[in-house]
């Protein structure tokens, strides 16, 4: 994967930003702009995929007879507070109904869940279904069995994915291929429910695992989460993050290895797993995160959207 380190000054210290060729970075002025741009991006990708003729993408992909007009789409939704506005926007536009009208069979999944009852205030399922406000048919969303013990729920959810989704081989493990996988990011660099200091980020022999985050994480409840190989295999990874408290994690995400060697304090191992992604990676962050991470000439927050891709003239090369 070619990468094109760009030299930027971060408050006078030399630092390198390295955006792999399959990454696209968008920096938005506000959290509302971030939600609007993310909604537009997900709708654009989904509609584009929905328009494409279906391939024999049933469970194992090669033996099932192609279903002529029905395209199956698999979107993994993220928990946390940042994506809520996106889901509310989907509900307002009846986006999912539009997709279905395009003769696509839509499947919504959870990239990770907190093992609490669906009615619980910390439930990702509650956040998602409340925000989507019934703007999708009941059978579209695949729920995690939060009443079961976490390990059992993780195994069942993984089996469901492998049964209903196209798969690919990652290191000898059959992994479901999501069309879009939506992710958030915590200040500690966690994504989905792959938390630093646990075994979950390193798990590569399973599709879903359990994870009990450390004492500083709120809510500190057990989670079921997809693993790194699932994130790496997704066709489109859409990472959205807002808030200055995530600036260091963002630096740890975009910095080159050389910069990390100079600035070990930026290293957030979990979020670096995005560098293993084979598909397109869309990073959408707000000004509060990106401010100060780029050289003033390419300071990306002067009331416009900055798109930075490899080799893009973001003024960093000077
Ligand atoms: C969860 C999430 C988690 C989330 C980040 C960011 O269930 O907590 O899936 O990975 O995306 O913690 O959360 P915020 O969007 O609330 O900052």
CSV table of C-alpha atoms and ligand atoms in Angstrom, one decimal:
chain,number,residue,atom,x,y,z
A,1,UNK,CA,0.0,0.0,0.0
A,2,UNK,CA,1.8,3.2,-1.2
A,3,UNK,CA,1.8,6.0,1.3
A,4,UNK,CA,3.0,9.5,0.9
A,5,UNK,CA,4.4,11.0,4.1
A,6,UNK,CA,3.6,14.7,4.2
A,7,UNK,CA,5.7,16.9,6.4
A,8,UNK,CA,3.6,19.1,8.7
A,9,UNK,CA,4.6,21.2,11.7
A,10,UNK,CA,2.6,20.6,14.8
A,11,UNK,CA,3.2,23.5,17.2
A,12,UNK,CA,6.8,23.8,16.0
A,13,UNK,CA,7.6,20.1,16.3
A,14,UNK,CA,8.3,18.1,13.2
A,15,UNK,CA,5.7,15.5,12.5
A,16,UNK,CA,4.7,13.3,9.6
A,17,UNK,CA,1.2,12.7,8.5
A,18,UNK,CA,0.8,9.5,6.5
A,19,UNK,CA,-2.6,8.9,4.8
A,20,UNK,CA,-2.5,5.5,3.0
A,21,UNK,CA,-3.7,5.5,-0.6
A,22,UNK,CA,-7.1,4.0,0.3
A,23,UNK,CA,-7.9,6.7,2.9
A,24,UNK,CA,-9.8,9.9,2.6
A,25,UNK,CA,-9.8,12.5,5.3
A,26,UNK,CA,-12.5,15.1,5.7
A,27,UNK,CA,-12.3,17.8,8.4
A,28,UNK,CA,-15.6,19.5,9.1
A,29,UNK,CA,-16.1,22.8,10.9
A,30,UNK,CA,-18.7,21.6,13.4
A,31,UNK,CA,-20.2,18.4,14.8
A,32,UNK,CA,-23.4,19.2,12.9
A,33,UNK,CA,-21.4,19.6,9.6
A,34,UNK,CA,-19.7,16.3,10.5
A,35,UNK,CA,-23.1,14.6,10.9
A,36,UNK,CA,-24.4,16.0,7.6
A,37,UNK,CA,-21.3,15.1,5.6
A,38,UNK,CA,-21.3,11.6,7.2
A,39,UNK,CA,-25.0,11.1,6.4
A,40,UNK,CA,-24.4,12.2,2.8
A,41,UNK,CA,-21.4,9.9,2.4
A,42,UNK,CA,-23.1,6.8,3.7
A,43,UNK,CA,-26.2,7.5,1.6
A,44,UNK,CA,-24.0,8.0,-1.5
A,45,UNK,CA,-22.1,4.8,-1.0
A,46,UNK,CA,-25.2,2.8,-0.1
A,47,UNK,CA,-27.2,4.1,-3.1
A,48,UNK,CA,-24.3,3.4,-5.4
A,49,UNK,CA,-24.0,-0.1,-4.1
A,50,UNK,CA,-27.7,-0.7,-4.2
A,51,UNK,CA,-27.8,0.3,-7.9
A,52,UNK,CA,-25.1,-2.3,-8.8
A,53,UNK,CA,-26.3,-5.6,-10.2
A,54,UNK,CA,-26.2,-8.3,-7.5
A,55,UNK,CA,-23.6,-10.9,-7.6
A,56,UNK,CA,-23.9,-14.4,-6.1
A,57,UNK,CA,-23.2,-12.8,-2.7
A,58,UNK,CA,-25.2,-15.1,-0.6
A,59,UNK,CA,-23.6,-16.9,2.3
A,60,UNK,CA,-20.6,-18.4,0.7
A,61,UNK,CA,-20.8,-16.4,-2.5
A,62,UNK,CA,-19.8,-19.0,-5.0
A,63,UNK,CA,-22.4,-21.9,-4.9
A,64,UNK,CA,-25.6,-20.0,-4.4
A,65,UNK,CA,-27.6,-19.1,-7.6
A,66,UNK,CA,-27.5,-15.3,-8.0
A,67,UNK,CA,-30.7,-13.6,-7.0
A,68,UNK,CA,-31.3,-11.5,-10.2
A,69,UNK,CA,-32.5,-8.2,-9.0
A,70,UNK,CA,-32.1,-8.3,-5.3
A,71,UNK,CA,-28.8,-6.7,-4.1
A,72,UNK,CA,-28.0,-7.6,-0.5
A,73,UNK,CA,-26.3,-4.8,1.5
A,74,UNK,CA,-24.8,-5.2,4.9
A,75,UNK,CA,-24.2,-2.1,7.0
A,76,UNK,CA,-22.6,-2.3,10.5
A,77,UNK,CA,-23.8,0.6,12.8
A,78,UNK,CA,-21.7,2.1,15.5
A,79,UNK,CA,-22.8,3.0,19.1
A,80,UNK,CA,-21.7,6.0,21.1
A,81,UNK,CA,-23.2,9.5,20.9
A,82,UNK,CA,-21.5,10.8,17.7
A,83,UNK,CA,-23.5,8.7,15.1
A,84,UNK,CA,-26.9,9.5,16.7
A,85,UNK,CA,-27.5,12.6,14.5
A,86,UNK,CA,-26.8,10.5,11.4
A,87,UNK,CA,-29.4,7.9,12.3
A,88,UNK,CA,-31.9,10.7,13.0
A,89,UNK,CA,-31.2,12.1,9.6
A,90,UNK,CA,-31.8,8.7,8.0
A,91,UNK,CA,-35.1,8.6,9.8
A,92,UNK,CA,-36.1,12.0,8.6
A,93,UNK,CA,-35.4,11.2,4.9
A,94,UNK,CA,-36.7,7.6,5.2
A,95,UNK,CA,-33.3,6.8,3.7
A,96,UNK,CA,-33.6,3.0,4.3
A,97,UNK,CA,-37.0,2.8,2.6
A,98,UNK,CA,-35.5,4.5,-0.5
A,99,UNK,CA,-32.7,1.9,-0.6
A,100,UNK,CA,-35.2,-0.8,-0.3
A,101,UNK,CA,-37.3,0.7,-3.1
A,102,UNK,CA,-34.1,0.4,-5.2
A,103,UNK,CA,-34.6,-3.4,-4.9
A,104,UNK,CA,-31.8,-3.8,-2.4
A,105,UNK,CA,-32.2,-6.1,0.6
A,106,UNK,CA,-30.8,-4.1,3.5
A,107,UNK,CA,-29.2,-5.7,6.6
A,108,UNK,CA,-28.3,-3.6,9.5
A,109,UNK,CA,-25.9,-5.0,12.1
A,110,UNK,CA,-24.2,-3.7,15.2
A,111,UNK,CA,-20.4,-3.3,15.1
A,112,UNK,CA,-20.5,-3.6,18.8
A,113,UNK,CA,-23.0,-3.6,21.6
A,114,UNK,CA,-23.0,-3.1,25.4
A,115,UNK,CA,-24.4,-6.2,27.1
A,116,UNK,CA,-27.3,-4.4,28.7
A,117,UNK,CA,-31.1,-4.9,28.2
A,118,UNK,CA,-32.4,-3.0,25.1
A,119,UNK,CA,-34.4,-0.7,27.3
A,120,UNK,CA,-31.3,0.3,29.3
A,121,UNK,CA,-30.1,3.9,28.9
A,122,UNK,CA,-26.7,2.7,27.8
A,123,UNK,CA,-28.0,0.3,25.2
A,124,UNK,CA,-26.6,0.9,21.7
A,125,UNK,CA,-29.7,-0.9,20.3
A,126,UNK,CA,-31.9,1.5,22.1
A,127,UNK,CA,-29.9,4.5,20.8
A,128,UNK,CA,-30.1,3.2,17.2
A,129,UNK,CA,-33.7,2.2,17.1
A,130,UNK,CA,-34.9,5.3,18.9
A,131,UNK,CA,-32.9,7.5,16.5
A,132,UNK,CA,-34.1,5.6,13.4
A,133,UNK,CA,-37.6,6.0,14.8
A,134,UNK,CA,-39.2,3.0,12.9
A,135,UNK,CA,-38.0,4.3,9.5
A,136,UNK,CA,-37.0,0.8,8.6
A,137,UNK,CA,-38.8,-2.6,8.4
A,138,UNK,CA,-38.5,-4.7,11.5
A,139,UNK,CA,-36.7,-7.6,9.8
A,140,UNK,CA,-33.8,-5.3,8.6
A,141,UNK,CA,-31.9,-5.0,11.9
A,142,UNK,CA,-30.0,-8.0,13.3
A,143,UNK,CA,-29.9,-7.8,17.1
A,144,UNK,CA,-27.4,-9.3,19.5
A,145,UNK,CA,-29.0,-11.5,22.1
A,146,UNK,CA,-28.1,-9.3,25.1
A,147,UNK,CA,-30.0,-11.7,27.4
A,148,UNK,CA,-27.5,-14.5,26.8
A,149,UNK,CA,-24.1,-14.7,28.4
A,150,UNK,CA,-21.7,-12.4,26.5
A,151,UNK,CA,-19.5,-15.2,25.0
A,152,UNK,CA,-22.6,-17.1,23.8
A,153,UNK,CA,-24.1,-13.9,22.3
A,154,UNK,CA,-20.8,-13.2,20.5
A,155,UNK,CA,-20.6,-16.7,19.1
A,156,UNK,CA,-24.3,-16.6,17.9
A,157,UNK,CA,-23.9,-13.2,16.3
A,158,UNK,CA,-20.8,-14.3,14.5
A,159,UNK,CA,-22.5,-17.4,13.2
A,160,UNK,CA,-25.4,-15.3,12.0
A,161,UNK,CA,-23.0,-13.0,10.1
A,162,UNK,CA,-21.2,-16.0,8.5
A,163,UNK,CA,-24.5,-17.5,7.5
A,164,UNK,CA,-26.1,-14.4,5.9
A,165,UNK,CA,-23.1,-12.5,4.6
A,166,UNK,CA,-20.5,-12.9,1.9
A,167,UNK,CA,-17.2,-13.9,3.4
A,168,UNK,CA,-13.5,-13.7,2.7
A,169,UNK,CA,-10.5,-15.4,4.2
A,170,UNK,CA,-8.3,-13.4,6.6
A,171,UNK,CA,-5.4,-15.4,7.8
A,172,UNK,CA,-7.3,-18.7,7.5
A,173,UNK,CA,-10.4,-17.3,9.2
A,174,UNK,CA,-13.7,-16.9,7.3
A,175,UNK,CA,-14.7,-13.2,7.9
A,176,UNK,CA,-17.9,-11.5,6.9
A,177,UNK,CA,-17.5,-8.7,4.4
A,178,UNK,CA,-19.5,-5.5,5.3
A,179,UNK,CA,-20.4,-3.1,2.6
A,180,UNK,CA,-20.1,-0.2,5.1
A,181,UNK,CA,-18.8,-0.5,8.7
A,182,UNK,CA,-19.4,2.7,10.7
A,183,UNK,CA,-17.0,3.3,13.6
A,184,UNK,CA,-16.4,5.8,16.3
A,185,UNK,CA,-13.2,6.5,18.3
A,186,UNK,CA,-12.6,7.1,22.0
A,187,UNK,CA,-10.0,9.4,23.4
A,188,UNK,CA,-8.0,6.3,24.3
A,189,UNK,CA,-8.0,5.2,20.6
A,190,UNK,CA,-10.6,2.5,21.1
A,191,UNK,CA,-12.9,1.8,18.2
A,192,UNK,CA,-16.0,-0.5,18.1
A,193,UNK,CA,-15.5,-2.1,21.5
A,194,UNK,CA,-11.9,-3.0,21.0
A,195,UNK,CA,-10.5,-1.4,24.1
A,196,UNK,CA,-6.8,-0.9,24.9
A,197,UNK,CA,-5.5,-3.1,27.7
A,198,UNK,CA,-7.8,-6.0,26.8
A,199,UNK,CA,-7.3,-9.0,24.6
A,200,UNK,CA,-10.0,-7.9,22.1
A,201,UNK,CA,-7.9,-5.7,19.8
A,202,UNK,CA,-5.4,-8.6,19.1
A,203,UNK,CA,-8.1,-11.2,18.5
A,204,UNK,CA,-7.7,-12.6,15.0
A,205,UNK,CA,-9.2,-16.1,15.2
A,206,UNK,CA,-12.8,-15.0,15.7
A,207,UNK,CA,-15.4,-12.7,14.1
A,208,UNK,CA,-17.0,-11.4,17.3
A,209,UNK,CA,-15.5,-11.4,20.8
A,210,UNK,CA,-16.4,-10.1,24.2
A,211,UNK,CA,-14.6,-7.3,25.9
A,212,UNK,CA,-14.8,-5.8,29.4
A,213,UNK,CA,-13.3,-2.3,29.2
A,214,UNK,CA,-11.0,-0.9,31.9
A,215,UNK,CA,-12.2,1.0,35.0
A,216,UNK,CA,-11.9,4.4,33.3
A,217,UNK,CA,-14.4,3.6,30.5
A,218,UNK,CA,-18.0,4.7,30.9
A,219,UNK,CA,-20.3,2.8,30.8
A,220,UNK,CA,-18.1,0.0,32.2
A,221,UNK,CA,-20.2,-2.9,31.0
A,222,UNK,CA,-19.2,-6.1,29.0
A,223,UNK,CA,-19.4,-5.7,25.3
A,224,UNK,CA,-19.7,-7.9,22.2
A,225,UNK,CA,-17.7,-6.5,19.3
A,226,UNK,CA,-16.5,-7.3,15.8
A,227,UNK,CA,-12.8,-8.0,15.6
A,228,UNK,CA,-9.9,-6.4,13.7
A,229,UNK,CA,-10.1,-8.8,10.7
A,230,UNK,CA,-13.8,-7.9,10.2
A,231,UNK,CA,-12.9,-4.2,10.1
A,232,UNK,CA,-10.0,-4.9,7.8
A,233,UNK,CA,-12.2,-6.8,5.4
A,234,UNK,CA,-15.0,-4.2,5.1
A,235,UNK,CA,-15.5,-2.6,1.7
A,236,UNK,CA,-16.0,0.9,3.3
A,237,UNK,CA,-14.9,1.8,6.8
A,238,UNK,CA,-16.4,5.2,7.8
A,239,UNK,CA,-14.8,6.5,11.0
A,240,UNK,CA,-16.5,9.6,12.5
A,241,UNK,CA,-15.2,11.4,15.5
A,242,UNK,CA,-15.7,14.8,17.2
A,243,UNK,CA,-14.3,16.7,20.2
A,244,UNK,CA,-10.9,18.0,21.2
A,245,UNK,CA,-10.5,15.2,23.8
A,246,UNK,CA,-9.8,12.9,20.8
A,247,UNK,CA,-7.0,15.0,19.3
A,248,UNK,CA,-4.2,12.8,20.5
A,249,UNK,CA,-5.9,9.6,19.3
A,250,UNK,CA,-6.4,11.3,15.9
A,251,UNK,CA,-2.7,12.2,15.8
A,252,UNK,CA,-1.9,8.6,16.6
A,253,UNK,CA,-4.2,7.6,13.7
A,254,UNK,CA,-2.8,9.8,11.0
A,255,UNK,CA,0.9,10.0,12.1
A,256,UNK,CA,3.5,8.1,10.1
A,257,UNK,CA,5.6,5.4,11.8
A,258,UNK,CA,8.5,7.9,11.7
A,259,UNK,CA,6.5,10.5,13.6
A,260,UNK,CA,5.3,7.9,16.1
A,261,UNK,CA,8.9,6.9,16.7
A,262,UNK,CA,9.5,10.6,17.6
A,263,UNK,CA,6.3,11.0,19.5
A,264,UNK,CA,5.6,7.8,21.4
A,265,UNK,CA,3.0,9.7,23.4
A,266,UNK,CA,0.7,9.8,20.3
A,267,UNK,CA,0.7,6.0,19.9
A,268,UNK,CA,-2.8,4.6,20.3
A,269,UNK,CA,-2.3,1.0,19.1
A,270,UNK,CA,-6.0,0.1,18.7
A,271,UNK,CA,-6.9,2.8,16.2
A,272,UNK,CA,-3.7,1.9,14.2
A,273,UNK,CA,-5.5,-1.3,13.1
A,274,UNK,CA,-7.2,0.8,10.5
A,275,UNK,CA,-3.9,0.7,8.6
A,276,UNK,CA,-4.7,-3.0,7.9
A,277,UNK,CA,-7.9,-2.1,6.1
A,278,UNK,CA,-8.1,-3.5,2.6
A,279,UNK,CA,-11.2,-1.4,1.5
A,280,UNK,CA,-11.8,2.3,1.4
A,281,UNK,CA,-11.3,4.2,4.7
A,282,UNK,CA,-13.2,7.4,5.1
A,283,UNK,CA,-12.1,9.6,8.1
A,284,UNK,CA,-14.5,12.3,9.1
A,285,UNK,CA,-13.5,14.5,12.0
A,286,UNK,CA,-14.5,17.9,13.3
A,287,UNK,CA,-12.3,21.0,13.6
A,288,UNK,CA,-11.9,20.5,17.4
A,289,UNK,CA,-10.0,17.3,16.6
A,290,UNK,CA,-7.9,18.4,13.7
A,291,UNK,CA,-7.0,21.9,14.8
A,292,UNK,CA,-3.2,22.1,15.4
A,293,UNK,CA,-2.6,18.8,13.7
A,294,UNK,CA,-1.7,20.3,10.4
A,295,UNK,CA,0.6,23.1,9.2
A,296,UNK,CA,-1.2,26.5,9.2
A,297,UNK,CA,-1.0,26.8,5.4
A,298,UNK,CA,-3.0,23.6,5.2
A,299,UNK,CA,-4.9,24.4,8.4
A,300,UNK,CA,-8.1,22.6,7.4
A,301,UNK,CA,-10.7,24.4,9.5
A,302,UNK,CA,-11.2,27.8,7.8
A,303,UNK,CA,-14.9,27.2,7.3
A,304,UNK,CA,-14.5,24.7,4.5
A,305,UNK,CA,-14.2,21.1,4.1
A,306,UNK,CA,-10.7,19.9,3.6
A,307,UNK,CA,-10.3,16.6,1.8
A,308,UNK,CA,-6.8,15.1,2.3
A,309,UNK,CA,-5.8,12.1,0.4
A,310,UNK,CA,-2.4,10.8,-0.5
A,311,UNK,CA,-0.5,13.3,-2.5
A,312,UNK,CA,-3.3,15.8,-2.2
A,313,UNK,CA,-1.8,19.3,-2.2
A,314,UNK,CA,-2.6,20.1,1.3
A,315,UNK,CA,0.3,22.4,1.4
A,316,UNK,CA,2.2,19.9,3.5
A,317,UNK,CA,4.9,19.1,0.9
A,318,UNK,CA,6.5,22.5,1.1
B,1,LIG,C1,-19.7,2.3,22.2
B,1,LIG,C2,-19.1,2.5,20.9
B,1,LIG,C3,-17.7,3.2,21.0
B,1,LIG,C4,-17.9,4.6,20.5
B,1,LIG,C5,-16.8,5.5,21.0
B,1,LIG,C6,-17.1,6.9,20.7
B,1,LIG,O1,-20.6,1.5,22.3
B,1,LIG,O2,-19.3,3.0,23.1
B,1,LIG,O3,-19.3,1.7,19.9
B,1,LIG,O4,-16.7,2.6,20.2
B,1,LIG,O5,-18.1,4.7,19.1
B,1,LIG,O6,-16.7,5.3,22.4
B,1,LIG,O7,-18.2,7.3,21.4
B,1,LIG,P1,-18.8,8.8,21.3
B,1,LIG,O8,-19.3,8.9,19.9
B,1,LIG,O9,-19.9,8.8,22.3
B,1,LIG,O10,-17.7,9.8,21.6
